[in-house]
Amino acid sequence: MKTNTRRRSSSPRRHLHKREFTDTLDHLHTAMLKAVGQALFSSGLQNPKYTEDKEKERDYEIRTYHATKWVSTTLSGMQWDAAMNTGFRRLFNYIQGKNQNKVSVDMTAPVSCRVDPGAGPACESQFTVSFYIPEEHQDNPPEPSDPEVFVEHRKEFTAYVRGFGGFSNETMKRDELLKLMESLQRDGVQYMDQPFYAAGYDSPFKLVNRKNEVWVLKKEQEKEQEKE
């Protein structure tokens, strides 16, 4: 007796599902590698665009930053580093999806902190911590859901910039700021002594070749940033 054995044909739907599953795994793998790279090496992060004046060699840079949008939060206090940590957590929640659109936003660099010093040594200063909003969200940034977070419109501005390495802290920032101001005074450059900025580019997991900066603004150009 002859037995008919029919070879089971592979379903096109099964192939489709397998391909979709593979594509999903590839996407997750790519996203994971990107996240790990950003966390460990601060790689692949978007930066705000600027034009640099390179007419002569100096121990500082002169940068003109283009008009851009940043997401920011403002705190009052006595300690710069504590304000940075609190501000960073608020903004990190925003880019992780704590916004009206519930969308994740890529991390960028630098994290900037504007300092408006208090009237005296025993007075609180005002600290505004900010993340640059990546290009894909510049035209229509997600609206913050945290009332202490806002979208900041920075007009074009020129900053004098001094870079330094290592794990930055308040003492280092103040020392580097003083060195920058001394260089500007040496060169007869007019600048605003306040507000001033610190900027950090790296994750705490990055151990070497760290990049930090202090900025002071060109004289007679500081204006209050608009809030959306």
mmCIF file of C-alpha atoms in Angstrom, residues 11-226:
data_model
loop_
_atom_site.group_PDB
_atom_site.id
_atom_site.type_symbol
_atom_site.label_atom_id
_atom_site.label_comp_id
_atom_site.label_asym_id
_atom_site.label_seq_id
_atom_site.Cartn_x
_atom_site.Cartn_y
_atom_site.Cartn_z
ATOM 1 C CA SER A 11 3.332 29.636 5.427
ATOM 2 C CA PRO A 12 4.096 33.086 3.962
ATOM 3 C CA ARG A 13 2.568 34.551 7.108
ATOM 4 C CA ARG A 14 5.070 32.625 9.247
ATOM 5 C CA HIS A 15 7.966 34.013 7.200
ATOM 6 C CA LEU A 16 6.535 37.513 7.545
ATOM 7 C CA HIS A 17 6.262 37.232 11.326
ATOM 8 C CA LYS A 18 9.783 35.826 11.564
ATOM 9 C CA ARG A 19 11.144 38.705 9.490
ATOM 10 C CA GLU A 20 9.273 41.279 11.609
ATOM 11 C CA PHE A 21 10.636 39.652 14.781
ATOM 12 C CA THR A 22 14.185 39.756 13.388
ATOM 13 C CA ASP A 23 13.785 43.392 12.354
ATOM 14 C CA THR A 24 12.545 44.250 15.847
ATOM 15 C CA LEU A 25 15.527 42.522 17.442
ATOM 16 C CA ASP A 26 17.885 44.391 15.107
ATOM 17 C CA HIS A 27 16.223 47.689 15.995
ATOM 18 C CA LEU A 28 16.441 46.978 19.726
ATOM 19 C CA HIS A 29 20.079 45.937 19.390
ATOM 20 C CA THR A 30 20.924 49.144 17.533
ATOM 21 C CA ALA A 31 19.044 51.264 20.071
ATOM 22 C CA MET A 32 20.763 49.472 22.953
ATOM 23 C CA LEU A 33 24.213 50.000 21.445
ATOM 24 C CA LYS A 34 23.408 53.673 20.905
ATOM 25 C CA ALA A 35 22.225 54.095 24.488
ATOM 26 C CA VAL A 36 25.260 52.279 25.893
ATOM 27 C CA GLY A 37 27.586 54.354 23.723
ATOM 28 C CA GLN A 38 25.966 57.573 24.861
ATOM 29 C CA ALA A 39 26.019 56.554 28.521
ATOM 30 C CA LEU A 40 29.579 55.264 28.633
ATOM 31 C CA PHE A 41 31.350 57.393 26.074
ATOM 32 C CA SER A 42 29.029 60.358 25.465
ATOM 33 C CA SER A 43 29.232 59.461 21.790
ATOM 34 C CA GLY A 44 26.780 60.410 19.074
ATOM 35 C CA LEU A 45 25.276 63.326 20.985
ATOM 36 C CA GLN A 46 23.974 66.336 19.077
ATOM 37 C CA ASN A 47 25.479 69.718 19.964
ATOM 38 C CA PRO A 48 24.143 73.230 19.333
ATOM 39 C CA LYS A 49 25.664 74.849 16.260
ATOM 40 C CA TYR A 50 28.021 77.788 16.552
ATOM 41 C CA THR A 51 30.554 79.762 14.535
ATOM 42 C CA GLU A 52 34.049 80.113 15.983
ATOM 43 C CA ASP A 53 36.293 83.151 15.583
ATOM 44 C CA LYS A 54 39.737 81.758 14.741
ATOM 45 C CA GLU A 55 41.480 84.951 13.669
ATOM 46 C CA LYS A 56 44.263 84.498 16.215
ATOM 47 C CA GLU A 57 45.440 81.921 18.731
ATOM 48 C CA ARG A 58 44.182 82.425 22.299
ATOM 49 C CA ASP A 59 43.843 80.410 25.504
ATOM 50 C CA TYR A 60 40.062 80.652 25.081
ATOM 51 C CA GLU A 61 37.545 80.425 22.231
ATOM 52 C CA ILE A 62 35.102 82.985 20.886
ATOM 53 C CA ARG A 63 31.878 81.306 19.781
ATOM 54 C CA THR A 64 28.704 82.736 18.332
ATOM 55 C CA TYR A 65 25.881 80.295 18.999
ATOM 56 C CA HIS A 66 22.929 80.170 16.627
ATOM 57 C CA ALA A 67 19.402 80.827 17.904
ATOM 58 C CA THR A 68 18.089 77.548 19.341
ATOM 59 C CA LYS A 69 15.617 76.054 21.793
ATOM 60 C CA TRP A 70 16.615 74.387 25.046
ATOM 61 C CA VAL A 71 14.605 72.687 27.776
ATOM 62 C CA SER A 72 15.403 74.254 31.123
ATOM 63 C CA THR A 73 14.628 74.403 34.820
ATOM 64 C CA THR A 74 15.540 77.090 37.362
ATOM 65 C CA LEU A 75 16.484 76.602 41.000
ATOM 66 C CA SER A 76 17.655 78.825 43.833
ATOM 67 C CA GLY A 77 20.301 77.773 46.323
ATOM 68 C CA MET A 78 23.775 78.167 47.747
ATOM 69 C CA GLN A 79 25.461 75.128 46.146
ATOM 70 C CA TRP A 80 26.182 74.937 42.431
ATOM 71 C CA ASP A 81 26.680 71.159 42.266
ATOM 72 C CA ALA A 82 23.507 70.385 44.214
ATOM 73 C CA ALA A 83 21.493 72.612 41.873
ATOM 74 C CA MET A 84 23.051 70.883 38.849
ATOM 75 C CA ASN A 85 22.085 67.446 40.182
ATOM 76 C CA THR A 86 18.490 68.416 40.919
ATOM 77 C CA GLY A 87 18.111 70.226 37.604
ATOM 78 C CA PHE A 88 19.595 67.314 35.683
ATOM 79 C CA ARG A 89 17.085 64.868 37.187
ATOM 80 C CA ARG A 90 14.140 67.089 36.227
ATOM 81 C CA LEU A 91 15.355 67.429 32.650
ATOM 82 C CA PHE A 92 16.270 63.750 32.335
ATOM 83 C CA ASN A 93 12.676 62.870 33.276
ATOM 84 C CA TYR A 94 11.528 65.203 30.493
ATOM 85 C CA ILE A 95 13.620 63.491 27.806
ATOM 86 C CA GLN A 96 12.581 60.055 29.125
ATOM 87 C CA GLY A 97 8.975 60.872 28.246
ATOM 88 C CA LYS A 98 7.676 62.953 31.150
ATOM 89 C CA ASN A 99 6.202 65.540 28.789
ATOM 90 C CA GLN A 100 2.783 66.310 27.334
ATOM 91 C CA ASN A 101 3.535 64.269 24.202
ATOM 92 C CA LYS A 102 4.898 61.311 26.211
ATOM 93 C CA VAL A 103 7.770 60.971 23.727
ATOM 94 C CA SER A 104 11.398 60.180 24.422
ATOM 95 C CA VAL A 105 13.937 62.775 23.334
ATOM 96 C CA ASP A 106 17.579 61.954 22.629
ATOM 97 C CA MET A 107 20.217 63.117 25.084
ATOM 98 C CA THR A 108 22.367 65.976 23.801
ATOM 99 C CA ALA A 109 25.434 67.873 24.941
ATOM 100 C CA PRO A 110 26.346 70.034 26.652
ATOM 101 C CA VAL A 111 24.339 70.269 29.828
ATOM 102 C CA SER A 112 24.613 73.976 30.559
ATOM 103 C CA CYS A 113 24.087 75.823 33.817
ATOM 104 C CA ARG A 114 23.539 79.564 33.879
ATOM 105 C CA VAL A 115 24.440 81.189 37.198
ATOM 106 C CA ASP A 116 22.916 84.468 38.333
ATOM 107 C CA PRO A 117 24.858 85.161 41.543
ATOM 108 C CA GLY A 118 23.104 86.388 44.690
ATOM 109 C CA ALA A 119 23.606 89.912 45.989
ATOM 110 C CA GLY A 120 26.128 88.785 48.611
ATOM 111 C CA PRO A 121 28.065 85.760 49.893
ATOM 112 C CA ALA A 122 25.207 84.705 52.208
ATOM 113 C CA CYS A 123 22.546 85.115 49.480
ATOM 114 C CA GLU A 124 21.136 82.380 47.286
ATOM 115 C CA SER A 125 22.089 82.303 43.613
ATOM 116 C CA GLN A 126 19.790 81.349 40.766
ATOM 117 C CA PHE A 127 20.791 78.355 38.646
ATOM 118 C CA THR A 128 19.200 77.526 35.285
ATOM 119 C CA VAL A 129 20.097 74.027 34.083
ATOM 120 C CA SER A 130 19.436 73.290 30.406
ATOM 121 C CA PHE A 131 19.543 70.527 27.785
ATOM 122 C CA TYR A 132 19.821 71.467 24.116
ATOM 123 C CA ILE A 133 16.761 70.194 22.222
ATOM 124 C CA PRO A 134 17.835 67.966 19.294
ATOM 125 C CA GLU A 135 17.297 69.093 15.702
ATOM 126 C CA GLU A 136 14.312 66.822 15.073
ATOM 127 C CA HIS A 137 12.358 68.566 17.861
ATOM 128 C CA GLN A 138 13.597 72.151 17.406
ATOM 129 C CA ASP A 139 10.550 73.305 15.435
ATOM 130 C CA ASN A 140 8.019 71.772 17.817
ATOM 131 C CA PRO A 141 9.527 70.665 21.145
ATOM 132 C CA PRO A 142 7.397 68.411 23.364
ATOM 133 C CA GLU A 143 5.596 70.532 25.948
ATOM 134 C CA PRO A 144 6.848 69.833 29.501
ATOM 135 C CA SER A 145 4.370 68.305 31.938
ATOM 136 C CA ASP A 146 6.446 69.304 34.975
ATOM 137 C CA PRO A 147 5.552 72.933 35.869
ATOM 138 C CA GLU A 148 9.169 73.523 36.927
ATOM 139 C CA VAL A 149 10.463 72.712 33.423
ATOM 140 C CA PHE A 150 10.114 75.089 30.468
ATOM 141 C CA VAL A 151 11.215 75.456 26.848
ATOM 142 C CA GLU A 152 13.748 78.272 26.502
ATOM 143 C CA HIS A 153 14.313 80.247 23.306
ATOM 144 C CA ARG A 154 17.946 81.329 23.213
ATOM 145 C CA LYS A 155 18.651 84.078 20.747
ATOM 146 C CA GLU A 156 21.996 84.222 18.977
ATOM 147 C CA PHE A 157 24.749 85.049 21.464
ATOM 148 C CA THR A 158 28.534 85.249 21.624
ATOM 149 C CA ALA A 159 30.436 83.576 24.453
ATOM 150 C CA TYR A 160 34.060 83.475 25.525
ATOM 151 C CA VAL A 161 34.809 79.844 26.330
ATOM 152 C CA ARG A 162 37.533 78.146 28.356
ATOM 153 C CA GLY A 163 37.757 74.340 28.348
ATOM 154 C CA PHE A 164 39.147 72.003 30.996
ATOM 155 C CA GLY A 165 39.201 68.272 31.745
ATOM 156 C CA GLY A 166 38.553 65.941 34.658
ATOM 157 C CA PHE A 167 35.507 65.479 36.853
ATOM 158 C CA SER A 168 34.245 69.007 37.313
ATOM 159 C CA ASN A 169 33.101 70.385 40.653
ATOM 160 C CA GLU A 170 32.175 73.814 41.973
ATOM 161 C CA THR A 171 35.732 74.726 43.007
ATOM 162 C CA MET A 172 37.135 73.773 39.588
ATOM 163 C CA LYS A 173 34.453 75.725 37.775
ATOM 164 C CA ARG A 174 35.099 78.858 39.801
ATOM 165 C CA ASP A 175 38.870 78.538 39.321
ATOM 166 C CA GLU A 176 38.502 78.115 35.544
ATOM 167 C CA LEU A 177 36.044 81.011 35.397
ATOM 168 C CA LEU A 178 38.578 83.244 37.151
ATOM 169 C CA LYS A 179 41.304 82.167 34.700
ATOM 170 C CA LEU A 180 39.017 82.966 31.765
ATOM 171 C CA MET A 181 38.220 86.432 33.112
ATOM 172 C CA GLU A 182 41.926 87.096 33.738
ATOM 173 C CA SER A 183 42.686 86.187 30.093
ATOM 174 C CA LEU A 184 39.936 88.514 28.847
ATOM 175 C CA GLN A 185 41.222 91.364 31.021
ATOM 176 C CA ARG A 186 44.740 90.741 29.721
ATOM 177 C CA ASP A 187 43.471 91.057 26.144
ATOM 178 C CA GLY A 188 41.355 94.131 26.879
ATOM 179 C CA VAL A 189 38.138 92.284 26.001
ATOM 180 C CA GLN A 190 34.837 93.681 27.243
ATOM 181 C CA TYR A 191 32.684 90.973 28.833
ATOM 182 C CA MET A 192 29.829 90.551 31.293
ATOM 183 C CA ASP A 193 30.945 89.255 34.672
ATOM 184 C CA GLN A 194 27.458 87.894 35.306
ATOM 185 C CA PRO A 195 25.539 85.828 34.506
ATOM 186 C CA PHE A 196 28.068 83.143 33.624
ATOM 187 C CA TYR A 197 27.757 79.554 32.475
ATOM 188 C CA ALA A 198 29.276 76.133 33.028
ATOM 189 C CA ALA A 199 28.894 73.374 30.459
ATOM 190 C CA GLY A 200 29.541 69.635 30.753
ATOM 191 C CA TYR A 201 29.663 67.195 27.842
ATOM 192 C CA ASP A 202 30.203 63.775 29.405
ATOM 193 C CA SER A 203 28.400 61.036 31.265
ATOM 194 C CA PRO A 204 29.736 60.245 34.756
ATOM 195 C CA PHE A 205 30.694 56.831 33.354
ATOM 196 C CA LYS A 206 33.295 58.375 31.073
ATOM 197 C CA LEU A 207 36.583 58.249 32.967
ATOM 198 C CA VAL A 208 39.111 59.851 30.601
ATOM 199 C CA ASN A 209 39.266 62.709 28.092
ATOM 200 C CA ARG A 210 36.408 64.500 29.788
ATOM 201 C CA LYS A 211 35.247 67.841 28.403
ATOM 202 C CA ASN A 212 34.049 70.743 30.532
ATOM 203 C CA GLU A 213 33.746 74.467 29.828
ATOM 204 C CA VAL A 214 32.983 77.818 31.420
ATOM 205 C CA TRP A 215 31.397 80.625 29.383
ATOM 206 C CA VAL A 216 31.113 84.360 29.875
ATOM 207 C CA LEU A 217 29.089 86.521 27.536
ATOM 208 C CA LYS A 218 30.184 89.307 25.259
ATOM 209 C CA LYS A 219 29.446 92.757 26.709
ATOM 210 C CA GLU A 220 26.097 94.434 26.030
ATOM 211 C CA GLN A 221 24.423 91.423 24.489
ATOM 212 C CA GLU A 222 22.782 89.597 27.361
ATOM 213 C CA LYS A 223 18.976 89.613 27.203
ATOM 214 C CA GLU A 224 16.410 87.737 29.184
ATOM 215 C CA GLN A 225 15.563 84.447 27.458
ATOM 216 C CA GLU A 226 11.962 84.097 26.401
#
